[in-house]
């Protein structure tokens, strides 16, 4: 008998998703994972811009129908409906869909949805209990509100690109992860979930506003006091941490290992493992504050010690001493290990175009409910007729007329 919980926390919640790119679609995916029915509105023929983002040669032949590997990675548990919102008929269809929805998400630059007649006041008139969430680069007010912005631009403004990179380098480096996009998506998901809880208590809808800039800066909160009140001048420290030491990668005889000596006790145990217990007693390195201050001296003493053994040999010693450590994986190694240590985090779905497709699972688990992957990433316009027929009651003849007028796709 299966012990997997049957219920999903957002079963019955309906999401009308106007977002494109990464942050908004990622939030919509998370809502879908928790059981919400997500209807993704895309422009006919071209679809979401993320459908064109791709690195693997395998997926280049079915763009935009199936989408590139980026789209395939962040688009499960959604239905794709193609509507030209720029046409009066298309905008009217979207307003009718808003009557059905509990949540609406949009990521156009501020002012666009108002011009289309699809902003919060317009949709609230159709559905007063609607939760309407905006996400944009710089928010709906302020001096940058009308400025175009992408993840890389927000990261540049946030300071993170000058905090990342080789020690002593002045070259801005973008982290491998889309920090602004995914932090924005996670915060948007949290904001919607909180608003859903509030609506359960009050019965009222509301508008939510979130910027990628605010979300990204919130991910850098640990530096806020140091910079604004302590006048700290932060600079890149390679794989290290400006506020902790030693907390970085070290070269070994055959590769690299990472050490996280987050406490004085762990630092002293590290020195024992390295055969230099005297470094654990050295006054210059007696506390984390002192180790950060004398970082260059300490790292210069530690690095040659790591070269005496292979990564595997060091990791065995560090594990025995309960020192936080890890090998440095490439992405293929990381996903391979993930399937072994967290098998629930890799799911296979049957995609109608690409065939079997591996997508990541739901990272949080519950004892009494669950999130799951139910639908593969949708093909462009795959659900247009089914959704507009079931939700709006449009007949096959009406759908065909709308398609002929290029209102839907």
mmCIF file of C-alpha atoms in Angstrom:
data_model
loop_
_atom_site.group_PDB
_atom_site.id
_atom_site.type_symbol
_atom_site.label_atom_id
_atom_site.label_comp_id
_atom_site.label_asym_id
_atom_site.label_seq_id
_atom_site.Cartn_x
_atom_site.Cartn_y
_atom_site.Cartn_z
ATOM 1 C CA UNK A 1 0.000 0.000 0.000
ATOM 2 C CA UNK A 2 1.416 3.397 -1.025
ATOM 3 C CA UNK A 3 2.217 5.890 1.711
ATOM 4 C CA UNK A 4 2.413 8.822 -0.716
ATOM 5 C CA UNK A 5 -0.051 11.529 0.406
ATOM 6 C CA UNK A 6 -2.894 11.916 -2.057
ATOM 7 C CA UNK A 7 -3.876 15.552 -1.706
ATOM 8 C CA UNK A 8 -2.129 18.539 -3.183
ATOM 9 C CA UNK A 9 -2.336 21.872 -1.315
ATOM 10 C CA UNK A 10 -3.458 23.869 -4.368
ATOM 11 C CA UNK A 11 -5.915 21.377 -5.872
ATOM 12 C CA UNK A 12 -8.798 23.421 -7.286
ATOM 13 C CA UNK A 13 -6.810 26.685 -7.553
ATOM 14 C CA UNK A 14 -6.800 28.113 -11.070
ATOM 15 C CA UNK A 15 -3.976 30.299 -12.411
ATOM 16 C CA UNK A 16 -4.157 32.551 -15.470
ATOM 17 C CA UNK A 17 -0.516 33.035 -16.421
ATOM 18 C CA UNK A 18 0.438 35.925 -18.705
ATOM 19 C CA UNK A 19 4.135 35.766 -17.785
ATOM 20 C CA UNK A 20 7.008 35.161 -20.159
ATOM 21 C CA UNK A 21 10.755 34.744 -19.772
ATOM 22 C CA UNK A 22 11.936 33.010 -16.600
ATOM 23 C CA UNK A 23 10.898 34.520 -13.255
ATOM 24 C CA UNK A 24 7.127 34.571 -13.734
ATOM 25 C CA UNK A 25 6.954 31.212 -15.526
ATOM 26 C CA UNK A 26 9.058 29.657 -12.755
ATOM 27 C CA UNK A 27 6.599 30.917 -10.119
ATOM 28 C CA UNK A 28 3.715 29.561 -12.205
ATOM 29 C CA UNK A 29 5.467 26.191 -12.425
ATOM 30 C CA UNK A 30 5.798 26.054 -8.638
ATOM 31 C CA UNK A 31 2.087 26.775 -8.252
ATOM 32 C CA UNK A 32 1.368 24.015 -10.763
ATOM 33 C CA UNK A 33 3.593 21.615 -8.847
ATOM 34 C CA UNK A 34 1.397 22.164 -5.786
ATOM 35 C CA UNK A 35 -1.741 21.187 -7.712
ATOM 36 C CA UNK A 36 -2.937 24.443 -9.289
ATOM 37 C CA UNK A 37 -4.336 24.331 -12.821
ATOM 38 C CA UNK A 38 -2.095 26.724 -14.753
ATOM 39 C CA UNK A 39 -3.221 28.134 -18.099
ATOM 40 C CA UNK A 40 -0.293 29.819 -19.833
ATOM 41 C CA UNK A 41 -1.272 32.496 -22.354
ATOM 42 C CA UNK A 42 1.146 32.767 -25.295
ATOM 43 C CA UNK A 43 1.111 34.724 -28.523
ATOM 44 C CA UNK A 44 0.138 32.599 -31.545
ATOM 45 C CA UNK A 45 2.964 31.195 -33.671
ATOM 46 C CA UNK A 46 5.916 32.629 -31.709
ATOM 47 C CA UNK A 47 5.016 31.822 -28.085
ATOM 48 C CA UNK A 48 7.108 32.578 -24.996
ATOM 49 C CA UNK A 49 10.605 33.930 -25.629
ATOM 50 C CA UNK A 50 11.996 31.179 -23.385
ATOM 51 C CA UNK A 51 11.021 28.636 -26.062
ATOM 52 C CA UNK A 52 14.030 29.917 -28.037
ATOM 53 C CA UNK A 53 16.590 29.548 -25.238
ATOM 54 C CA UNK A 54 18.618 26.405 -25.850
ATOM 55 C CA UNK A 55 22.093 24.885 -25.561
ATOM 56 C CA UNK A 56 21.611 21.150 -26.333
ATOM 57 C CA UNK A 57 21.654 20.269 -30.032
ATOM 58 C CA UNK A 58 18.965 17.614 -29.516
ATOM 59 C CA UNK A 59 16.198 20.192 -29.005
ATOM 60 C CA UNK A 60 16.970 22.684 -31.784
ATOM 61 C CA UNK A 61 14.680 21.126 -34.401
ATOM 62 C CA UNK A 62 11.388 21.669 -32.554
ATOM 63 C CA UNK A 63 11.623 25.352 -31.620
ATOM 64 C CA UNK A 64 9.192 26.930 -30.890
ATOM 65 C CA UNK A 65 6.662 24.058 -31.018
ATOM 66 C CA UNK A 66 8.160 22.033 -28.185
ATOM 67 C CA UNK A 67 10.624 24.706 -27.089
ATOM 68 C CA UNK A 68 14.313 24.722 -26.276
ATOM 69 C CA UNK A 69 15.822 23.009 -23.266
ATOM 70 C CA UNK A 70 15.367 26.071 -21.010
ATOM 71 C CA UNK A 71 11.626 26.152 -21.674
ATOM 72 C CA UNK A 72 11.364 22.387 -21.262
ATOM 73 C CA UNK A 73 13.064 22.626 -17.863
ATOM 74 C CA UNK A 74 10.731 25.217 -16.296
ATOM 75 C CA UNK A 75 7.343 24.595 -17.932
ATOM 76 C CA UNK A 76 5.863 21.369 -16.586
ATOM 77 C CA UNK A 77 2.338 21.303 -15.114
ATOM 78 C CA UNK A 78 0.997 23.997 -17.467
ATOM 79 C CA UNK A 79 -1.440 24.226 -20.354
ATOM 80 C CA UNK A 80 -0.554 26.418 -23.328
ATOM 81 C CA UNK A 81 -3.298 28.587 -24.823
ATOM 82 C CA UNK A 82 -2.455 30.887 -27.735
ATOM 83 C CA UNK A 83 -4.344 34.199 -27.745
ATOM 84 C CA UNK A 84 -3.356 37.442 -29.436
ATOM 85 C CA UNK A 85 -3.973 39.802 -26.517
ATOM 86 C CA UNK A 86 -3.292 42.826 -28.742
ATOM 87 C CA UNK A 87 -6.569 42.288 -30.573
ATOM 88 C CA UNK A 88 -9.824 43.466 -28.951
ATOM 89 C CA UNK A 89 -11.281 39.962 -29.258
ATOM 90 C CA UNK A 90 -8.210 38.385 -27.730
ATOM 91 C CA UNK A 91 -8.204 40.782 -24.784
ATOM 92 C CA UNK A 92 -11.912 40.076 -24.283
ATOM 93 C CA UNK A 93 -11.210 36.336 -24.152
ATOM 94 C CA UNK A 94 -8.569 36.949 -21.487
ATOM 95 C CA UNK A 95 -10.991 39.019 -19.399
ATOM 96 C CA UNK A 96 -13.496 36.182 -19.559
ATOM 97 C CA UNK A 97 -10.794 33.740 -18.441
ATOM 98 C CA UNK A 98 -10.116 36.031 -15.467
ATOM 99 C CA UNK A 99 -13.621 35.227 -14.163
ATOM 100 C CA UNK A 100 -12.516 31.582 -13.925
ATOM 101 C CA UNK A 101 -9.155 32.236 -12.287
ATOM 102 C CA UNK A 102 -8.115 32.539 -8.651
ATOM 103 C CA UNK A 103 -4.692 33.970 -9.501
ATOM 104 C CA UNK A 104 -3.348 35.946 -12.444
ATOM 105 C CA UNK A 105 0.373 36.491 -13.052
ATOM 106 C CA UNK A 106 1.887 38.977 -15.494
ATOM 107 C CA UNK A 107 5.460 40.042 -16.268
ATOM 108 C CA UNK A 108 5.140 42.728 -18.934
ATOM 109 C CA UNK A 109 6.799 46.081 -18.406
ATOM 110 C CA UNK A 110 4.624 48.398 -16.259
ATOM 111 C CA UNK A 111 1.877 49.988 -18.349
ATOM 112 C CA UNK A 112 1.589 47.267 -21.002
ATOM 113 C CA UNK A 113 -1.302 45.385 -19.406
ATOM 114 C CA UNK A 114 -3.174 48.646 -18.833
ATOM 115 C CA UNK A 115 -2.925 49.453 -22.550
ATOM 116 C CA UNK A 116 -4.265 45.987 -23.327
ATOM 117 C CA UNK A 117 -7.165 46.387 -20.912
ATOM 118 C CA UNK A 118 -5.831 43.533 -18.792
ATOM 119 C CA UNK A 119 -4.413 45.288 -15.724
ATOM 120 C CA UNK A 120 -5.632 44.714 -12.181
ATOM 121 C CA UNK A 121 -8.555 47.202 -12.239
ATOM 122 C CA UNK A 122 -9.825 45.691 -15.501
ATOM 123 C CA UNK A 123 -9.627 42.097 -14.280
ATOM 124 C CA UNK A 124 -10.865 42.950 -10.796
ATOM 125 C CA UNK A 125 -14.027 44.284 -12.436
ATOM 126 C CA UNK A 126 -14.525 40.779 -13.827
ATOM 127 C CA UNK A 127 -13.505 38.962 -10.625
ATOM 128 C CA UNK A 128 -13.225 40.912 -7.328
ATOM 129 C CA UNK A 129 -11.624 37.945 -5.532
ATOM 130 C CA UNK A 130 -8.798 37.667 -8.065
ATOM 131 C CA UNK A 131 -5.190 37.778 -6.846
ATOM 132 C CA UNK A 132 -3.235 39.703 -9.480
ATOM 133 C CA UNK A 133 0.569 39.498 -9.301
ATOM 134 C CA UNK A 134 2.959 41.728 -11.243
ATOM 135 C CA UNK A 135 6.643 40.912 -11.643
ATOM 136 C CA UNK A 136 9.056 43.149 -13.531
ATOM 137 C CA UNK A 137 12.704 44.115 -13.466
ATOM 138 C CA UNK A 138 12.373 47.260 -11.355
ATOM 139 C CA UNK A 139 8.799 47.349 -10.057
ATOM 140 C CA UNK A 140 5.703 49.366 -10.880
ATOM 141 C CA UNK A 141 6.957 52.646 -9.393
ATOM 142 C CA UNK A 142 10.241 54.509 -9.073
ATOM 143 C CA UNK A 143 12.778 56.024 -11.469
ATOM 144 C CA UNK A 144 13.624 52.734 -13.228
ATOM 145 C CA UNK A 145 10.067 51.450 -13.668
ATOM 146 C CA UNK A 146 10.018 52.011 -17.452
ATOM 147 C CA UNK A 147 13.512 50.651 -18.044
ATOM 148 C CA UNK A 148 14.007 47.361 -19.854
ATOM 149 C CA UNK A 149 15.631 44.744 -17.655
ATOM 150 C CA UNK A 150 16.817 41.162 -17.838
ATOM 151 C CA UNK A 151 18.469 38.886 -15.280
ATOM 152 C CA UNK A 152 21.974 39.964 -16.291
ATOM 153 C CA UNK A 153 21.103 43.678 -16.027
ATOM 154 C CA UNK A 154 19.566 43.244 -12.587
ATOM 155 C CA UNK A 155 22.553 41.218 -11.423
ATOM 156 C CA UNK A 156 24.852 44.003 -12.615
ATOM 157 C CA UNK A 157 22.900 46.654 -10.704
ATOM 158 C CA UNK A 158 22.680 44.452 -7.598
ATOM 159 C CA UNK A 159 26.455 44.346 -7.167
ATOM 160 C CA UNK A 160 26.630 40.569 -7.323
ATOM 161 C CA UNK A 161 28.665 40.568 -10.543
ATOM 162 C CA UNK A 162 31.488 42.478 -8.857
ATOM 163 C CA UNK A 163 31.264 40.187 -5.848
ATOM 164 C CA UNK A 164 31.712 37.116 -8.048
ATOM 165 C CA UNK A 165 34.924 36.045 -9.756
ATOM 166 C CA UNK A 166 38.593 35.436 -9.110
ATOM 167 C CA UNK A 167 40.233 37.074 -6.129
ATOM 168 C CA UNK A 168 41.707 40.436 -7.085
ATOM 169 C CA UNK A 169 39.830 40.556 -10.395
ATOM 170 C CA UNK A 170 37.878 43.663 -11.407
ATOM 171 C CA UNK A 171 36.075 41.890 -14.255
ATOM 172 C CA UNK A 172 32.317 41.528 -13.629
ATOM 173 C CA UNK A 173 31.296 37.860 -13.591
ATOM 174 C CA UNK A 174 27.735 36.569 -13.900
ATOM 175 C CA UNK A 175 27.084 33.576 -11.609
ATOM 176 C CA UNK A 176 26.164 30.374 -13.434
ATOM 177 C CA UNK A 177 22.658 30.491 -11.942
ATOM 178 C CA UNK A 178 20.098 33.086 -13.050
ATOM 179 C CA UNK A 179 20.003 34.594 -9.579
ATOM 180 C CA UNK A 180 17.640 37.491 -10.329
ATOM 181 C CA UNK A 181 15.170 35.397 -12.303
ATOM 182 C CA UNK A 182 14.934 32.467 -9.930
ATOM 183 C CA UNK A 183 14.944 34.506 -6.733
ATOM 184 C CA UNK A 184 12.194 36.616 -8.301
ATOM 185 C CA UNK A 185 10.220 33.502 -9.176
ATOM 186 C CA UNK A 186 10.562 32.018 -5.689
ATOM 187 C CA UNK A 187 9.563 35.276 -3.993
ATOM 188 C CA UNK A 188 6.591 35.624 -6.341
ATOM 189 C CA UNK A 189 5.473 32.102 -5.472
ATOM 190 C CA UNK A 190 5.780 32.944 -1.769
ATOM 191 C CA UNK A 191 3.827 36.181 -2.243
ATOM 192 C CA UNK A 192 0.994 34.403 -4.050
ATOM 193 C CA UNK A 193 0.822 31.633 -1.450
ATOM 194 C CA UNK A 194 0.655 34.246 1.325
ATOM 195 C CA UNK A 195 -2.083 36.151 -0.510
ATOM 196 C CA UNK A 196 -4.069 32.947 -1.008
ATOM 197 C CA UNK A 197 -3.945 32.382 2.745
ATOM 198 C CA UNK A 198 -5.082 35.970 3.354
ATOM 199 C CA UNK A 199 -7.967 35.527 0.919
ATOM 200 C CA UNK A 200 -9.087 32.422 2.810
ATOM 201 C CA UNK A 201 -9.450 34.617 5.906
ATOM 202 C CA UNK A 202 -10.861 37.778 4.307
ATOM 203 C CA UNK A 203 -12.493 36.651 1.075
ATOM 204 C CA UNK A 204 -10.793 39.566 -0.681
ATOM 205 C CA UNK A 205 -8.583 39.697 -3.742
ATOM 206 C CA UNK A 206 -5.635 42.046 -4.073
ATOM 207 C CA UNK A 207 -2.754 43.165 -6.271
ATOM 208 C CA UNK A 208 0.833 42.016 -5.675
ATOM 209 C CA UNK A 209 3.912 43.804 -6.963
ATOM 210 C CA UNK A 210 7.435 42.373 -7.038
ATOM 211 C CA UNK A 211 10.634 43.415 -8.758
ATOM 212 C CA UNK A 212 13.616 41.279 -9.699
ATOM 213 C CA UNK A 213 15.800 44.001 -8.209
ATOM 214 C CA UNK A 214 14.161 43.780 -4.795
ATOM 215 C CA UNK A 215 14.248 39.983 -4.869
ATOM 216 C CA UNK A 216 17.924 39.893 -5.842
ATOM 217 C CA UNK A 217 18.943 42.389 -3.180
ATOM 218 C CA UNK A 218 17.018 40.305 -0.655
ATOM 219 C CA UNK A 219 19.230 37.349 -1.590
ATOM 220 C CA UNK A 220 22.222 39.518 -0.679
ATOM 221 C CA UNK A 221 20.824 40.423 2.729
ATOM 222 C CA UNK A 222 23.848 39.075 4.594
ATOM 223 C CA UNK A 223 25.960 41.914 3.186
ATOM 224 C CA UNK A 224 23.451 44.711 3.831
ATOM 225 C CA UNK A 225 24.551 45.758 7.310
ATOM 226 C CA UNK A 226 28.240 45.362 6.460
ATOM 227 C CA UNK A 227 27.942 47.752 3.515
ATOM 228 C CA UNK A 228 25.298 50.267 4.605
ATOM 229 C CA UNK A 229 26.339 50.569 8.245
ATOM 230 C CA UNK A 230 29.870 49.180 8.313
ATOM 231 C CA UNK A 231 31.192 50.812 5.111
ATOM 232 C CA UNK A 232 32.726 47.445 4.145
ATOM 233 C CA UNK A 233 34.309 47.343 0.696
ATOM 234 C CA UNK A 234 33.498 43.882 -0.615
ATOM 235 C CA UNK A 235 35.524 42.288 -3.390
ATOM 236 C CA UNK A 236 35.464 38.873 -5.081
ATOM 237 C CA UNK A 237 37.212 36.063 -3.235
ATOM 238 C CA UNK A 238 36.929 33.311 -5.848
ATOM 239 C CA UNK A 239 35.115 30.303 -4.409
ATOM 240 C CA UNK A 240 35.403 31.794 -0.932
ATOM 241 C CA UNK A 241 33.053 33.816 1.261
ATOM 242 C CA UNK A 242 33.706 37.444 2.260
ATOM 243 C CA UNK A 243 32.445 36.817 5.796
ATOM 244 C CA UNK A 244 33.879 33.334 6.496
ATOM 245 C CA UNK A 245 37.309 31.729 6.240
ATOM 246 C CA UNK A 246 38.327 29.072 5.309
ATOM 247 C CA UNK A 247 35.156 28.496 3.309
ATOM 248 C CA UNK A 248 36.165 27.682 -0.264
ATOM 249 C CA UNK A 249 37.637 25.242 -2.770
ATOM 250 C CA UNK A 250 41.209 23.982 -2.440
ATOM 251 C CA UNK A 251 43.250 22.218 -5.155
ATOM 252 C CA UNK A 252 44.195 18.618 -4.402
ATOM 253 C CA UNK A 253 46.521 16.155 -6.083
ATOM 254 C CA UNK A 254 43.852 15.354 -8.710
ATOM 255 C CA UNK A 255 41.165 18.043 -8.539
ATOM 256 C CA UNK A 256 39.415 20.214 -5.959
ATOM 257 C CA UNK A 257 37.538 19.842 -2.692
ATOM 258 C CA UNK A 258 35.422 22.420 -0.907
ATOM 259 C CA UNK A 259 35.703 23.043 2.824
ATOM 260 C CA UNK A 260 33.171 24.901 4.929
ATOM 261 C CA UNK A 261 34.819 25.763 8.230
ATOM 262 C CA UNK A 262 31.920 27.768 9.571
ATOM 263 C CA UNK A 263 32.926 27.599 13.250
ATOM 264 C CA UNK A 264 36.138 27.805 15.264
ATOM 265 C CA UNK A 265 35.714 24.173 16.316
ATOM 266 C CA UNK A 266 35.505 22.971 12.703
ATOM 267 C CA UNK A 267 38.523 25.102 11.801
ATOM 268 C CA UNK A 268 40.618 23.468 14.530
ATOM 269 C CA UNK A 269 39.487 19.998 13.424
ATOM 270 C CA UNK A 270 40.449 20.893 9.862
ATOM 271 C CA UNK A 271 43.931 21.832 11.030
ATOM 272 C CA UNK A 272 44.208 18.470 12.806
ATOM 273 C CA UNK A 273 43.210 16.619 9.624
ATOM 274 C CA UNK A 274 45.738 18.592 7.597
ATOM 275 C CA UNK A 275 48.505 17.697 10.028
ATOM 276 C CA UNK A 276 48.957 21.275 11.180
ATOM 277 C CA UNK A 277 47.295 21.505 14.605
ATOM 278 C CA UNK A 278 49.524 24.480 15.329
ATOM 279 C CA UNK A 279 47.512 26.550 12.841
ATOM 280 C CA UNK A 280 44.480 25.950 15.025
ATOM 281 C CA UNK A 281 46.307 27.607 17.913
ATOM 282 C CA UNK A 282 47.913 30.401 15.917
ATOM 283 C CA UNK A 283 46.766 33.775 17.384
ATOM 284 C CA UNK A 284 46.310 35.325 13.921
ATOM 285 C CA UNK A 285 43.682 32.683 13.091
ATOM 286 C CA UNK A 286 42.096 32.197 16.500
ATOM 287 C CA UNK A 287 38.610 33.440 15.478
ATOM 288 C CA UNK A 288 36.659 33.744 12.248
ATOM 289 C CA UNK A 289 36.987 37.526 12.464
ATOM 290 C CA UNK A 290 40.767 37.201 12.540
ATOM 291 C CA UNK A 291 40.833 34.555 9.814
ATOM 292 C CA UNK A 292 38.822 36.829 7.518
ATOM 293 C CA UNK A 293 41.227 39.679 8.286
ATOM 294 C CA UNK A 294 44.262 37.491 7.583
ATOM 295 C CA UNK A 295 42.642 35.505 4.766
ATOM 296 C CA UNK A 296 45.558 35.721 2.308
ATOM 297 C CA UNK A 297 48.084 34.523 4.885
ATOM 298 C CA UNK A 298 45.921 31.609 6.007
ATOM 299 C CA UNK A 299 45.026 30.398 2.517
ATOM 300 C CA UNK A 300 48.680 30.547 1.489
ATOM 301 C CA UNK A 301 49.488 28.208 4.382
ATOM 302 C CA UNK A 302 46.594 25.808 3.740
ATOM 303 C CA UNK A 303 46.747 25.391 -0.034
ATOM 304 C CA UNK A 304 50.044 23.421 -0.200
ATOM 305 C CA UNK A 305 48.743 20.984 2.414
ATOM 306 C CA UNK A 306 45.792 19.943 0.248
ATOM 307 C CA UNK A 307 48.108 19.032 -2.635
ATOM 308 C CA UNK A 308 49.475 16.081 -0.655
ATOM 309 C CA UNK A 309 46.424 13.860 -1.242
ATOM 310 C CA UNK A 310 43.728 13.125 -3.813
ATOM 311 C CA UNK A 311 40.251 14.563 -3.470
ATOM 312 C CA UNK A 312 38.844 11.172 -2.480
ATOM 313 C CA UNK A 313 41.470 10.699 0.221
ATOM 314 C CA UNK A 314 40.780 14.115 1.720
ATOM 315 C CA UNK A 315 37.027 13.652 1.615
ATOM 316 C CA UNK A 316 37.347 10.348 3.479
ATOM 317 C CA UNK A 317 39.374 12.058 6.219
ATOM 318 C CA UNK A 318 37.039 15.038 6.422
ATOM 319 C CA UNK A 319 33.952 12.836 6.604
ATOM 320 C CA UNK A 320 35.504 10.882 9.464
ATOM 321 C CA UNK A 321 36.080 14.169 11.311
ATOM 322 C CA UNK A 322 32.574 15.463 10.443
ATOM 323 C CA UNK A 323 33.989 18.460 8.589
ATOM 324 C CA UNK A 324 31.620 19.960 5.975
ATOM 325 C CA UNK A 325 33.265 19.122 2.652
ATOM 326 C CA UNK A 326 32.394 18.111 -0.874
ATOM 327 C CA UNK A 327 33.857 17.308 -4.264
ATOM 328 C CA UNK A 328 33.522 19.975 -6.950
ATOM 329 C CA UNK A 329 31.200 18.532 -9.586
ATOM 330 C CA UNK A 330 30.429 19.559 -13.120
ATOM 331 C CA UNK A 331 26.717 19.657 -14.017
ATOM 332 C CA UNK A 332 26.623 16.112 -15.419
ATOM 333 C CA UNK A 333 28.156 14.745 -12.215
ATOM 334 C CA UNK A 334 25.767 16.813 -10.100
ATOM 335 C CA UNK A 335 22.628 15.518 -11.828
ATOM 336 C CA UNK A 336 23.963 11.969 -11.794
ATOM 337 C CA UNK A 337 24.537 12.161 -8.039
ATOM 338 C CA UNK A 338 21.139 13.798 -7.518
ATOM 339 C CA UNK A 339 19.417 10.743 -8.974
ATOM 340 C CA UNK A 340 21.222 8.559 -6.436
ATOM 341 C CA UNK A 341 20.843 10.640 -3.278
ATOM 342 C CA UNK A 342 17.407 12.235 -3.986
ATOM 343 C CA UNK A 343 15.655 10.019 -6.539
ATOM 344 C CA UNK A 344 12.386 11.930 -6.061
ATOM 345 C CA UNK A 345 14.123 14.981 -7.543
ATOM 346 C CA UNK A 346 14.395 13.553 -11.066
ATOM 347 C CA UNK A 347 11.172 12.643 -12.863
ATOM 348 C CA UNK A 348 10.622 11.254 -16.333
ATOM 349 C CA UNK A 349 7.682 12.559 -18.338
ATOM 350 C CA UNK A 350 6.413 11.513 -21.751
ATOM 351 C CA UNK A 351 6.599 14.514 -24.083
ATOM 352 C CA UNK A 352 4.595 14.258 -27.335
ATOM 353 C CA UNK A 353 7.440 15.705 -29.423
ATOM 354 C CA UNK A 354 10.738 15.066 -27.642
ATOM 355 C CA UNK A 355 9.815 11.668 -26.225
ATOM 356 C CA UNK A 356 10.902 10.751 -22.680
ATOM 357 C CA UNK A 357 12.123 13.858 -20.872
ATOM 358 C CA UNK A 358 13.801 14.223 -17.494
ATOM 359 C CA UNK A 359 12.619 17.156 -15.385
ATOM 360 C CA UNK A 360 13.464 18.081 -11.831
ATOM 361 C CA UNK A 361 11.009 17.114 -9.132
ATOM 362 C CA UNK A 362 9.524 19.118 -6.279
ATOM 363 C CA UNK A 363 12.213 20.069 -3.714
ATOM 364 C CA UNK A 364 9.943 20.271 -0.661
ATOM 365 C CA UNK A 365 8.070 17.291 0.730
ATOM 366 C CA UNK A 366 5.191 17.007 3.161
ATOM 367 C CA UNK A 367 3.883 14.295 5.461
ATOM 368 C CA UNK A 368 0.195 14.909 4.697
ATOM 369 C CA UNK A 369 0.189 16.375 1.176
ATOM 370 C CA UNK A 370 2.362 16.455 -1.908
ATOM 371 C CA UNK A 371 3.501 18.292 -4.967
ATOM 372 C CA UNK A 372 4.210 16.390 -8.166
ATOM 373 C CA UNK A 373 4.865 16.509 -11.888
ATOM 374 C CA UNK A 374 1.641 15.667 -13.733
ATOM 375 C CA UNK A 375 1.970 17.303 -17.141
ATOM 376 C CA UNK A 376 4.960 17.561 -19.490
ATOM 377 C CA UNK A 377 5.961 21.007 -20.775
ATOM 378 C CA UNK A 378 3.234 22.000 -23.250
ATOM 379 C CA UNK A 379 3.617 22.377 -26.962
ATOM 380 C CA UNK A 380 2.768 25.824 -28.279
ATOM 381 C CA UNK A 381 -1.014 26.199 -28.266
ATOM 382 C CA UNK A 382 -1.497 22.550 -27.356
ATOM 383 C CA UNK A 383 -4.487 23.275 -25.107
ATOM 384 C CA UNK A 384 -6.103 26.268 -26.823
ATOM 385 C CA UNK A 385 -9.241 24.513 -28.011
ATOM 386 C CA UNK A 386 -9.650 22.325 -24.930
ATOM 387 C CA UNK A 387 -9.364 25.210 -22.445
ATOM 388 C CA UNK A 388 -11.433 27.752 -24.366
ATOM 389 C CA UNK A 389 -14.043 25.097 -25.011
ATOM 390 C CA UNK A 390 -14.243 23.854 -21.424
ATOM 391 C CA UNK A 391 -13.809 27.159 -19.578
ATOM 392 C CA UNK A 392 -15.565 29.604 -21.913
ATOM 393 C CA UNK A 393 -17.940 27.170 -23.605
ATOM 394 C CA UNK A 394 -16.782 28.054 -27.123
ATOM 395 C CA UNK A 395 -17.918 25.690 -29.832
ATOM 396 C CA UNK A 396 -15.697 24.145 -32.478
ATOM 397 C CA UNK A 397 -17.190 26.535 -35.054
ATOM 398 C CA UNK A 398 -16.506 29.572 -32.855
ATOM 399 C CA UNK A 399 -12.939 28.439 -32.252
ATOM 400 C CA UNK A 400 -12.372 27.992 -35.966
ATOM 401 C CA UNK A 401 -13.696 31.487 -36.675
ATOM 402 C CA UNK A 402 -11.369 32.969 -34.049
ATOM 403 C CA UNK A 403 -8.456 31.044 -35.550
ATOM 404 C CA UNK A 404 -9.267 32.300 -39.036
ATOM 405 C CA UNK A 405 -9.189 35.865 -37.703
ATOM 406 C CA UNK A 406 -5.831 35.069 -36.040
ATOM 407 C CA UNK A 407 -7.209 35.829 -32.571
ATOM 408 C CA UNK A 408 -6.145 32.407 -31.318
ATOM 409 C CA UNK A 409 -3.571 29.893 -32.430
#
